[in-house]
Short mmCIF file of C-alpha atoms in Angstrom, two decimals:
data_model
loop_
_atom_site.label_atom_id
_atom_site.label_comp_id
_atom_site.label_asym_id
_atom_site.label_seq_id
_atom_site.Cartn_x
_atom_site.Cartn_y
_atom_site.Cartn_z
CA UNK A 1172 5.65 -7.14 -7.12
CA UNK A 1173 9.00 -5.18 -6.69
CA UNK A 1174 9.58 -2.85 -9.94
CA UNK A 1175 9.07 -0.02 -10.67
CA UNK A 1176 5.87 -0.36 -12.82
CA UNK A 1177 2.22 0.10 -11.17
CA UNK A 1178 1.46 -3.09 -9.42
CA UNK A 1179 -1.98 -3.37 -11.98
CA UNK A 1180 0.08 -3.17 -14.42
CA UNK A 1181 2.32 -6.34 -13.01
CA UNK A 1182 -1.13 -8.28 -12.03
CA UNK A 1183 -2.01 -7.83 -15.76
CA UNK A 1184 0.98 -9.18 -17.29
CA UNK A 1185 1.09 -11.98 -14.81
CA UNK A 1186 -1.84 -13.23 -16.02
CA UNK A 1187 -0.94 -12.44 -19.49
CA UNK A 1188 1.88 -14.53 -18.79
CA UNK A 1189 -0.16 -17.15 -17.91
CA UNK A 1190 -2.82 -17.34 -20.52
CA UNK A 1191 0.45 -17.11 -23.21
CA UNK A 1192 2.17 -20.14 -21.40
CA UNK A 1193 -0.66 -22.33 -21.20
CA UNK A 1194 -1.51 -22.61 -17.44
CA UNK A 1195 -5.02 -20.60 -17.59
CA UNK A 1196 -7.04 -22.25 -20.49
CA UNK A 1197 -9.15 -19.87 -22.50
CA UNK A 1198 -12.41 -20.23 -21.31
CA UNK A 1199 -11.07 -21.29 -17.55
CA UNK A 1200 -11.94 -19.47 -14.54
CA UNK A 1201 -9.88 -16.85 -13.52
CA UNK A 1202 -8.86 -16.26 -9.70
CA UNK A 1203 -11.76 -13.68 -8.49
CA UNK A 1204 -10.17 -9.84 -7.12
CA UNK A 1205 -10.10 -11.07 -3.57
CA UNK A 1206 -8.33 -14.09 -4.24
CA UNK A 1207 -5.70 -12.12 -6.08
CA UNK A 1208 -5.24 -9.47 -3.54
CA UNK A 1209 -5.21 -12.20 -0.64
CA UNK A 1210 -2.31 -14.17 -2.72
CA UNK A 1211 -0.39 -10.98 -3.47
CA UNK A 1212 -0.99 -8.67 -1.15
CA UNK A 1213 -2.21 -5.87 -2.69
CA UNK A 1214 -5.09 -3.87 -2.02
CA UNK A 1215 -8.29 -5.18 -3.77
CA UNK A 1216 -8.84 -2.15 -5.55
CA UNK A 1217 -5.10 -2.33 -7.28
CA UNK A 1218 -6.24 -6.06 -8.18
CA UNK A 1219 -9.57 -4.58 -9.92
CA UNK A 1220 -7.69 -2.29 -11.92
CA UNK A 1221 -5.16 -4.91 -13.38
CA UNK A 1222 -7.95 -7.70 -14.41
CA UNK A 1223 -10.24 -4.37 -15.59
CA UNK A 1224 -7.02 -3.66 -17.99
CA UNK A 1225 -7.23 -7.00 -19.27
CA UNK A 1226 -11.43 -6.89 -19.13
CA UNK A 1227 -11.04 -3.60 -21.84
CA UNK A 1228 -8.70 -5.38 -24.01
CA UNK A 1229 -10.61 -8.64 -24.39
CA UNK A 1230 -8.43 -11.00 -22.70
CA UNK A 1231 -11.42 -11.31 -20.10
CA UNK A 1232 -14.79 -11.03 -20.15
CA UNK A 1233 -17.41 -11.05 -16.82
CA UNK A 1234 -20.18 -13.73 -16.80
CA UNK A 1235 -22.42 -11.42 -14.12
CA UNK A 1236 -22.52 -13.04 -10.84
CA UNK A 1237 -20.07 -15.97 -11.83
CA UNK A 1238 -16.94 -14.69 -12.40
CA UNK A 1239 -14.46 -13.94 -14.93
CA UNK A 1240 -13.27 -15.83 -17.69
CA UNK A 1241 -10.44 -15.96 -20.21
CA UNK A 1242 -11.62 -15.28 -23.53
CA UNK A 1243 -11.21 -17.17 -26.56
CA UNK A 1244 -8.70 -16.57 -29.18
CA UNK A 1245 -6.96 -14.16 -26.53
CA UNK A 1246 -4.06 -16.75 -26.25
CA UNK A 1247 -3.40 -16.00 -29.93
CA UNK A 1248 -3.65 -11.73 -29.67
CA UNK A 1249 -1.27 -11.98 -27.13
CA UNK A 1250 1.55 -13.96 -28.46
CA UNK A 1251 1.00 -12.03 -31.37
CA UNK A 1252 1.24 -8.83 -29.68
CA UNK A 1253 4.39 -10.22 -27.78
CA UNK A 1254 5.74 -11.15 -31.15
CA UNK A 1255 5.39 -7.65 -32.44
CA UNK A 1256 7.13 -6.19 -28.84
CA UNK A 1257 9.99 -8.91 -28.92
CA UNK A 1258 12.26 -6.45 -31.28
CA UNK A 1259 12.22 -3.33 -28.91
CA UNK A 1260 12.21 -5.35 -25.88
CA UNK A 1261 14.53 -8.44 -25.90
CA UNK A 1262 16.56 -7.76 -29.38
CA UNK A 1263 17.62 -4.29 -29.10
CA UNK A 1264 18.96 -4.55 -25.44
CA UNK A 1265 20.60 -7.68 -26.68
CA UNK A 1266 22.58 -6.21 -29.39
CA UNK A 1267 23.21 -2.79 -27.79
CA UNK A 1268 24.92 -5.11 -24.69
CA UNK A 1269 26.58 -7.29 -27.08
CA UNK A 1270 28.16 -4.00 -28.98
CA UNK A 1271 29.15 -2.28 -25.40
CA UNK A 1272 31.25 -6.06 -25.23
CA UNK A 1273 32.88 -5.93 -28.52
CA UNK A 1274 30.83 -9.03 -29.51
CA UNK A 1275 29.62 -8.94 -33.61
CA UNK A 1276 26.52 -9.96 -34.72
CA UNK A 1277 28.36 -13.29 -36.11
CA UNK A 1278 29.07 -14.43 -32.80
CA UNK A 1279 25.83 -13.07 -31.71
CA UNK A 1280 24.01 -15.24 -33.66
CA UNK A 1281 26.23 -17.94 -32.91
CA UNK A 1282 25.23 -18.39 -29.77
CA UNK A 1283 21.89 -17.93 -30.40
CA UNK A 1284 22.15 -20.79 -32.28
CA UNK A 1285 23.63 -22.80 -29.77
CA UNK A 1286 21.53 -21.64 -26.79
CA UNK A 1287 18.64 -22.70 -28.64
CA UNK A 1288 20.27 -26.34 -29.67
CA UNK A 1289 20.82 -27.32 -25.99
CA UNK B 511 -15.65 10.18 -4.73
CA UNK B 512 -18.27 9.04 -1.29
CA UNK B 513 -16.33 10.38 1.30
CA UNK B 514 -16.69 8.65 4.42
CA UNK B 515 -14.09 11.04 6.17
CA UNK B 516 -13.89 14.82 5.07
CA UNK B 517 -11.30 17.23 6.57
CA UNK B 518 -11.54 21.00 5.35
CA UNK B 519 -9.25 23.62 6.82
CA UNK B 520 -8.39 21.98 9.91
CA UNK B 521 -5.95 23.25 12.73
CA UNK B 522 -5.35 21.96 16.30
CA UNK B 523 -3.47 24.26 18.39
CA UNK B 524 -2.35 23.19 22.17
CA UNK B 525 -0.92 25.87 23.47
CA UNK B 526 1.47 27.59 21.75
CA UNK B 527 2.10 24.55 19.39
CA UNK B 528 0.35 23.98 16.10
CA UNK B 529 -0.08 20.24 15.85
CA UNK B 530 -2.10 20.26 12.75
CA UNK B 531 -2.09 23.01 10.48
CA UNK B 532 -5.17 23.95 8.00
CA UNK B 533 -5.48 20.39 6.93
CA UNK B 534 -7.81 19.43 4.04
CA UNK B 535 -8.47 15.25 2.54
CA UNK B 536 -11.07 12.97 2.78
CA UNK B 537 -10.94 9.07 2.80
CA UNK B 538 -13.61 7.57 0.19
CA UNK B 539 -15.97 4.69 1.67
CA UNK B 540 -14.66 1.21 1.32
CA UNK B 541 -11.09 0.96 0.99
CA UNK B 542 -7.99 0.73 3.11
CA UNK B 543 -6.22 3.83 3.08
CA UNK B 544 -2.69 5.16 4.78
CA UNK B 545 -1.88 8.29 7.29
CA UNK B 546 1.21 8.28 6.95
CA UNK B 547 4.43 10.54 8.64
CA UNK B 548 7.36 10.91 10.97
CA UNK B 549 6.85 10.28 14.59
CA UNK B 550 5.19 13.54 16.23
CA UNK B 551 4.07 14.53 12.45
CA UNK B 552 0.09 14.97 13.74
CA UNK B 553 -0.73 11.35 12.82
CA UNK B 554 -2.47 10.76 16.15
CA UNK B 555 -4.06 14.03 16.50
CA UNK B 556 -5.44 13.99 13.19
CA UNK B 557 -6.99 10.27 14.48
CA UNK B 558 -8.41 11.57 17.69
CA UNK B 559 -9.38 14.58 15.98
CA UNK B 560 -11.56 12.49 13.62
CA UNK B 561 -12.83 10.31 16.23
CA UNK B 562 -14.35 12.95 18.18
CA UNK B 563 -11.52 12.32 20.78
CA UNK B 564 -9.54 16.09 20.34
CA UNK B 565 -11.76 19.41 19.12
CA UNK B 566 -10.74 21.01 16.43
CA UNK B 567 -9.47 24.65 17.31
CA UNK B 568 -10.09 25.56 13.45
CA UNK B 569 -11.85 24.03 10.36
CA UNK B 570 -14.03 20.98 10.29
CA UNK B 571 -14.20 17.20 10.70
CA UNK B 572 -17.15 15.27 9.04
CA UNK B 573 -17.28 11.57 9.41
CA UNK B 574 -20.71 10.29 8.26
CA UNK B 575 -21.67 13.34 7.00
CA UNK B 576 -21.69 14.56 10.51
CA UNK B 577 -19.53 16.00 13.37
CA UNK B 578 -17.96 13.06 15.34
CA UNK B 579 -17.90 15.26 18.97
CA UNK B 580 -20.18 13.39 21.06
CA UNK B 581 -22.47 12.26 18.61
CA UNK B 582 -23.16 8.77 19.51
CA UNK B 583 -24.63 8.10 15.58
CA UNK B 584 -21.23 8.87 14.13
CA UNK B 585 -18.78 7.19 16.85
CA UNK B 586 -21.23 3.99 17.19
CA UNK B 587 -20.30 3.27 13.67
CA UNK B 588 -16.27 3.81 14.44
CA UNK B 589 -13.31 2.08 15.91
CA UNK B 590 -10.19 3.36 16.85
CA UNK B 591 -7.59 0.90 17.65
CA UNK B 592 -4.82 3.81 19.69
CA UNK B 593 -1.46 2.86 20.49
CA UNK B 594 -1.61 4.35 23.82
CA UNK B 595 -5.35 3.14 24.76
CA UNK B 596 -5.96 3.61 28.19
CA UNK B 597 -7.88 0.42 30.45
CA UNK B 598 -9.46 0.70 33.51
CA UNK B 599 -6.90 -0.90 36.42
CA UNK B 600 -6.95 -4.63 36.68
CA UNK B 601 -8.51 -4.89 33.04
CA UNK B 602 -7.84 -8.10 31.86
CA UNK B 603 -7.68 -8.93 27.85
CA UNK B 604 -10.68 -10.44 27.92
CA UNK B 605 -12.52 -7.55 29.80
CA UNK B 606 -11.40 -5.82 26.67
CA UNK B 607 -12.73 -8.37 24.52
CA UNK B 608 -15.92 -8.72 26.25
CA UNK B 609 -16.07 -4.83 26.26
CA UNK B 610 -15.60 -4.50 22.84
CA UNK B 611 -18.37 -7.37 21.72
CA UNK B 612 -20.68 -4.86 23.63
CA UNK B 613 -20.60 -2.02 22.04
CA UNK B 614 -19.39 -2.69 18.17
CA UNK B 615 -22.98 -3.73 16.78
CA UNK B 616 -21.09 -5.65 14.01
CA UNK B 617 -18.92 -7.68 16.42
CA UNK B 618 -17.65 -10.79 14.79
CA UNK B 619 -17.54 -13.59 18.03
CA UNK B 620 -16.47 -16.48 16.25
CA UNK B 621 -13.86 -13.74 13.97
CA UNK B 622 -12.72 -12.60 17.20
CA UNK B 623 -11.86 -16.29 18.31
CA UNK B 624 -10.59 -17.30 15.48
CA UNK B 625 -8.07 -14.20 15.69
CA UNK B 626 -7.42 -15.34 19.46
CA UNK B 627 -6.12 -18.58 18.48
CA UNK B 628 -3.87 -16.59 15.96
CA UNK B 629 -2.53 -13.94 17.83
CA UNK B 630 -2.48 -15.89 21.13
CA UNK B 631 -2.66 -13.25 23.60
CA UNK B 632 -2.53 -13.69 27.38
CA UNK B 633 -6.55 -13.12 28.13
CA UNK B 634 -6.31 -13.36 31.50
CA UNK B 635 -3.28 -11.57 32.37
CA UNK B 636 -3.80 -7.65 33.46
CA UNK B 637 -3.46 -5.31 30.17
CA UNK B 638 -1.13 -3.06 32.15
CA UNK B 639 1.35 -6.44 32.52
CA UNK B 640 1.40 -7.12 29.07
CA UNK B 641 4.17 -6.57 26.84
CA UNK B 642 3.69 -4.05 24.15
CA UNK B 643 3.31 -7.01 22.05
CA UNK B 644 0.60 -8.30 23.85
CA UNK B 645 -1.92 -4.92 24.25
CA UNK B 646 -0.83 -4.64 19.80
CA UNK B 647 -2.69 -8.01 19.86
CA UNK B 648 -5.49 -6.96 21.85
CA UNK B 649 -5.91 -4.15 19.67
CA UNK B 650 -5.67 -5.52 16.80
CA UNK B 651 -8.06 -8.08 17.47
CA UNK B 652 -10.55 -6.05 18.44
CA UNK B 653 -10.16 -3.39 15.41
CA UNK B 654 -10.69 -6.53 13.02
CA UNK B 655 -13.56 -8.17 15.08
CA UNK B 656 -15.44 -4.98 15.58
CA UNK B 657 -16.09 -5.13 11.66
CA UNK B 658 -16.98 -1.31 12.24
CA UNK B 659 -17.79 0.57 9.09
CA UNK B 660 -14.76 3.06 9.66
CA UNK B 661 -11.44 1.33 11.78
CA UNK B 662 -8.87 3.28 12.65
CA UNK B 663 -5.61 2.01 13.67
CA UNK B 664 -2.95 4.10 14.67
CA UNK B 665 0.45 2.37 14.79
CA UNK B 666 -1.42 -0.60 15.23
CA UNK B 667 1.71 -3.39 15.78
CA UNK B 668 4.22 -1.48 17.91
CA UNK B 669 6.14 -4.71 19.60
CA UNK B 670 3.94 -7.28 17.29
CA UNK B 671 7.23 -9.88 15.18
CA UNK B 672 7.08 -10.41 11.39
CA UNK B 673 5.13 -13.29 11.48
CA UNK B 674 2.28 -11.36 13.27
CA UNK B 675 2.54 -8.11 11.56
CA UNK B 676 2.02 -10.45 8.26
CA UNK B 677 -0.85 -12.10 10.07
CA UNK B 678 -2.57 -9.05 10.32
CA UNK B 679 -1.96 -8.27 6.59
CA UNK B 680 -3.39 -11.52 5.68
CA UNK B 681 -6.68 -11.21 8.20
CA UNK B 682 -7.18 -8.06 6.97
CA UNK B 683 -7.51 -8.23 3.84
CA UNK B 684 -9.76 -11.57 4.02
CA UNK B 685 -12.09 -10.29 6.12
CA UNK B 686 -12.09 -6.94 4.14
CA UNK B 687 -12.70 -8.82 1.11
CA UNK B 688 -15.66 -10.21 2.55
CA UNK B 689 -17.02 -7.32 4.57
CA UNK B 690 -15.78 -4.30 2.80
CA UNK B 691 -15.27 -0.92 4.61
CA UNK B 692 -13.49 1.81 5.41
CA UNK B 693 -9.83 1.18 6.92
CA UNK B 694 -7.12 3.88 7.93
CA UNK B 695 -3.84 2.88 8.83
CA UNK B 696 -1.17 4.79 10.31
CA UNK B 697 2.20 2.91 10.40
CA UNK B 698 6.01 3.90 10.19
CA UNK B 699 6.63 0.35 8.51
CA UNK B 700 5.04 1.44 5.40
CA UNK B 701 6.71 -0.60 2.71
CA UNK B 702 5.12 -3.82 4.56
CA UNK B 703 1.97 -1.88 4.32
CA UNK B 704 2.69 -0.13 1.05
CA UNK B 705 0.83 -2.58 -1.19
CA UNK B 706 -2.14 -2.90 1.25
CA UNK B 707 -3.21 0.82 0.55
CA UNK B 708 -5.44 2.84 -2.06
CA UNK B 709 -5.00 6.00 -0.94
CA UNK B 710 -2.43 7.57 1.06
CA UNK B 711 -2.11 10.52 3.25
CA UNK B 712 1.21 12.00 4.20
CA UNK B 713 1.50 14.60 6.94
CA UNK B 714 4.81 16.57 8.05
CA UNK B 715 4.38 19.05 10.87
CA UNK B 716 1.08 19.21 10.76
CA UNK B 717 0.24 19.81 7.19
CA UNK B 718 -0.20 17.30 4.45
CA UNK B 719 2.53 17.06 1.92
CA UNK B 720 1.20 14.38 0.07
CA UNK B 721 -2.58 13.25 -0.69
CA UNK B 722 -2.47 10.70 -3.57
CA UNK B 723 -3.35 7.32 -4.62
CA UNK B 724 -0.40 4.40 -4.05
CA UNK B 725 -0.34 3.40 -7.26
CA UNK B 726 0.32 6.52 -8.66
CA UNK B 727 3.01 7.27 -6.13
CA UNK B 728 4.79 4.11 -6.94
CA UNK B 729 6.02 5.42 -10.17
CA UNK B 730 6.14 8.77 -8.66
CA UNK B 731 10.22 9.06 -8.59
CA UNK B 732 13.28 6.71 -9.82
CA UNK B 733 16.99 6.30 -8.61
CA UNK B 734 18.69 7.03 -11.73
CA UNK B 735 22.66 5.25 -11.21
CA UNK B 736 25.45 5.95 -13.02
CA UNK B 737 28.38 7.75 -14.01
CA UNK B 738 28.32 10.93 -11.96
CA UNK B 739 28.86 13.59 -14.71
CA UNK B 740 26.20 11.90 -16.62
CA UNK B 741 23.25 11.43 -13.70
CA UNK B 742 24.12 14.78 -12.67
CA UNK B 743 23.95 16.44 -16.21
CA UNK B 744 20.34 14.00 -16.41
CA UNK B 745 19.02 15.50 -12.95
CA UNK B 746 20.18 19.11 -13.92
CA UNK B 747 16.42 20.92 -13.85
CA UNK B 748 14.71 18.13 -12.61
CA UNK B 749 13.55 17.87 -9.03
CA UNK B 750 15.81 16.01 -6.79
CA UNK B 751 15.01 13.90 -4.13
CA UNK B 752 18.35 13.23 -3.11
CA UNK B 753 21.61 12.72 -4.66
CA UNK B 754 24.63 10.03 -2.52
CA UNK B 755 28.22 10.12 -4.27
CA UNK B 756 30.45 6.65 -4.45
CA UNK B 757 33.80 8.07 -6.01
CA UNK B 758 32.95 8.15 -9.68
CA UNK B 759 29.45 6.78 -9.12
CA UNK B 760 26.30 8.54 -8.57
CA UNK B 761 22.94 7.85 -7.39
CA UNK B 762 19.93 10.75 -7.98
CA UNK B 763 16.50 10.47 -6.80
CA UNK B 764 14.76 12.33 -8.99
CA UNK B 765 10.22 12.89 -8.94
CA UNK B 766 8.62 13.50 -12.12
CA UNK B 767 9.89 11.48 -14.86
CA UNK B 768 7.97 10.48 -17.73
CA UNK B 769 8.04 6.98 -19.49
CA UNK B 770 10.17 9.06 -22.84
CA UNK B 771 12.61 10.55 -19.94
CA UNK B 772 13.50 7.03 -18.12
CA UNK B 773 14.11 5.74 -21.96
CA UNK B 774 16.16 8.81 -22.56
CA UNK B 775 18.20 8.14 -18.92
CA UNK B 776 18.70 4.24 -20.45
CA UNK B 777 19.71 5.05 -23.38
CA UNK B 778 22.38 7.93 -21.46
CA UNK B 779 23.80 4.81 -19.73
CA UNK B 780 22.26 5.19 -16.29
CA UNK B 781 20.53 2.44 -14.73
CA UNK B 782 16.95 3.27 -13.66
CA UNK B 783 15.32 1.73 -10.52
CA UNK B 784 12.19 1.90 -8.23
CA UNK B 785 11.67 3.85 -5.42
CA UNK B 786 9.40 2.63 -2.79
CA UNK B 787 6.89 4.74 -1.07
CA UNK B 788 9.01 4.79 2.19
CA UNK B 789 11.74 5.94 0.34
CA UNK B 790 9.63 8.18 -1.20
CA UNK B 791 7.95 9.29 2.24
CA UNK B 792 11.39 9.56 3.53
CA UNK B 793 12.82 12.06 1.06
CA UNK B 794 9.68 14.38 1.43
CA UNK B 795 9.95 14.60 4.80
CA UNK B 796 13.32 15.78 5.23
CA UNK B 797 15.02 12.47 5.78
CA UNK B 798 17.21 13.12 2.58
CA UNK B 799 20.68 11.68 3.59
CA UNK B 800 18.77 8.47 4.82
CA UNK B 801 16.43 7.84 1.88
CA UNK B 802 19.84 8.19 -1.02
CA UNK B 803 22.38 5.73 1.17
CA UNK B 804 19.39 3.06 1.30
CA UNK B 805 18.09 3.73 -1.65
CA UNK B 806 21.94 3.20 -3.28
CA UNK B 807 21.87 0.08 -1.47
CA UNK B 808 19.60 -1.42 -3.08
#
């Protein structure tokens, strides 16, 4: 929790993150508010806003007086929307840093290529 | 908003001095909320002013709905863990303790124990021997256990070491998650407490200079690093926080910027990076030199 982006925001992705990689099933449990704000350290009310972000999207849903739950087929929105983002947000830094160095898109791709083959 | 706390208009004059000057917030029921400031800002007066302890010279102070000056409905319902809290002579801690269980209707016993073993303070030793460790322990102790429905704490771990201070963090927020209420801190280590708060309250010489929620503060201002012509062309018309010079290098605090003008800074080569809500709190209250040279640190 150290950038400069709202801290709901960060909660959010975090358990986008997880949901995308696997390590919260769709239709597990997720960790209630107060477990989230005990583990981070945040103020309950920041930790309400960042699973209410992911409630609105769909990711979640609330099973009243249970708890809430990852929904199914959100695994698959969000790598797709991830998919769609990768571009602006890993590709075009890439290649603007790689042009500041002098290094072509050849040799760019290169080591692409071998970063992924190790 | 359910305001548990309302301020309208308020002033506190001793003397010749104004300590608080036509002050208006309120603090919304359940939450935990900063009161934040410089040493001498009105923190404390605005605490004792709120707790029925100091009468206000002008304006009003509703807690409850109601006047806090000697009304027994209000302050029965309030804690105020003070710094400087006064104990009879030859009060031990657990005269305080016992004291406490008395008159907080909420009370906690087996809390209060549990926060005993934590915190480990010297029960049976005089309060006026402790170290200022010691009497932050005691207080803190007894502003948790007291569960009251509004807790104040003013500077509530003066002399308390990391491992305490994050102790408190921890305790609080458990037993807030499962007894919600109304919390007000007042701390000068606020980016240990920064994350802790929902709303925060800023006062400088007696008036408030900011009343917002964290969150939104958080993303209140950037450092924007970089060449100097280039930050300083970027900052030109902008409000500045506070600029700090390293030969060619420059590093601008600048409030205000939307998400299109920190792409715009990227993409004119300056680096763009967080500023915390000390450094924040810093640079409003006139600590400008201070907040740049840590903030270029960083």
């Amino acid at each position: 929790m150290d950038d400069e982006r709202p801290i709901f925001v960060q909660i959010a992705e975090q358990i986008e993150g997880q949901i995308v990689d696997g390590s919260m099933a769709e239709e597990g449990q997720v960790p209630s508010i107060n477990e989230l704000a005990a583990f981070h350290r945040i103020n309950p009310a920041t930790a309400l806003k960042g699973v209410n972000v992911l409630v609105e999207a769909g990711v979640l849903y609330k099973r009243r007086g249970i708890g809430m739950f990852v929904a199914t087929g959100a695994r698959e929105a969000l790598v797709q929307r991830r998919r769609d983002a990768f571009r602006a947000d890993y590709v075009r830094p890439l290649v603007a840093e790689a042009t500041k160095l002098s290094i072509s898109p050849a040799q760019l791709a290169d080591m692409i290529k071998k970063e992924a083959g190790r | 908003m359910n305001a548990i706390v309302e301020v309208q208009d308020l002033t506190k004059r001793f003397g010749k001095v104004e300590a608080v000057k036509h002050v208006s917030f309120a603090f919304a029921e359940e939450g935990i909320h900063g009161l934040l400031g410089r040493n001498g800002a009105g923190k404390t007066t605005l605490m004792k002013l709120m707790t029925g302890q100091e009468f206000a010279t002008e304006g009003e102070v509703r807690v409850f709905g109601h006047s806090p000056v000697e009304n027994a409905a209000v302050l029965g319902r309030v804690c105020f863990i003070n710094e400087a809290q006064v104990y009879p002579e030859d009060f031990k801690g657990r005269h305080a303790l016992k004291a406490a269980s008395r008159f907080f209707s909420r009370w906690d016993e087996a809390f209060a124990a549990r926060l005993v073993d934590d915190f480990a303070p010297p029960l049976n030793r005089p309060i006026k021997k402790m170290s200022r460790g010691q009497r932050s322990a005691i207080g803190v102790i007894v502003g948790l256990a007291s569960r009251a429905e509004l807790t104040f704490f003013d500077e509530p771990y003066a002399g308390l070491d990391a491992v305490a201070r994050q102790m408190f963090y921890d305790h609080l927020l458990a037993d807030y998650a499962a007894h919600p209420r109304t919390v007000v801190l007042s701390t000068h280590l606020i980016d240990e407490a920064a994350n802790l708060l929902e709303r925060v309250v800023v006062v400088d010489e007696g008036s408030v200079i900011i009343d917002a929620d964290a969150e939104d503060l958080r993303s209140q201002a950037v450092t924007l690093v970089g060449k100097a012509d280039g930050a300083h062309a970027f900052a030109a018309g902008r409000e500045v926080l506070g600029v700090q010079q390293l030969g060619g290098l420059a590093s601008v605090t600048v409030a205000g910027l939307s998400d299109t003008d920190r792409q715009e800074a990227r993409e004119a080569g300056l680096e763009v990076g967080p500023v915390s809500l000390q450094q924040l709190v810093v640079s409003r209250t006139g600590g400008r030199t201070a907040d740049t040279s840590e903030g270029a640190l960083q």
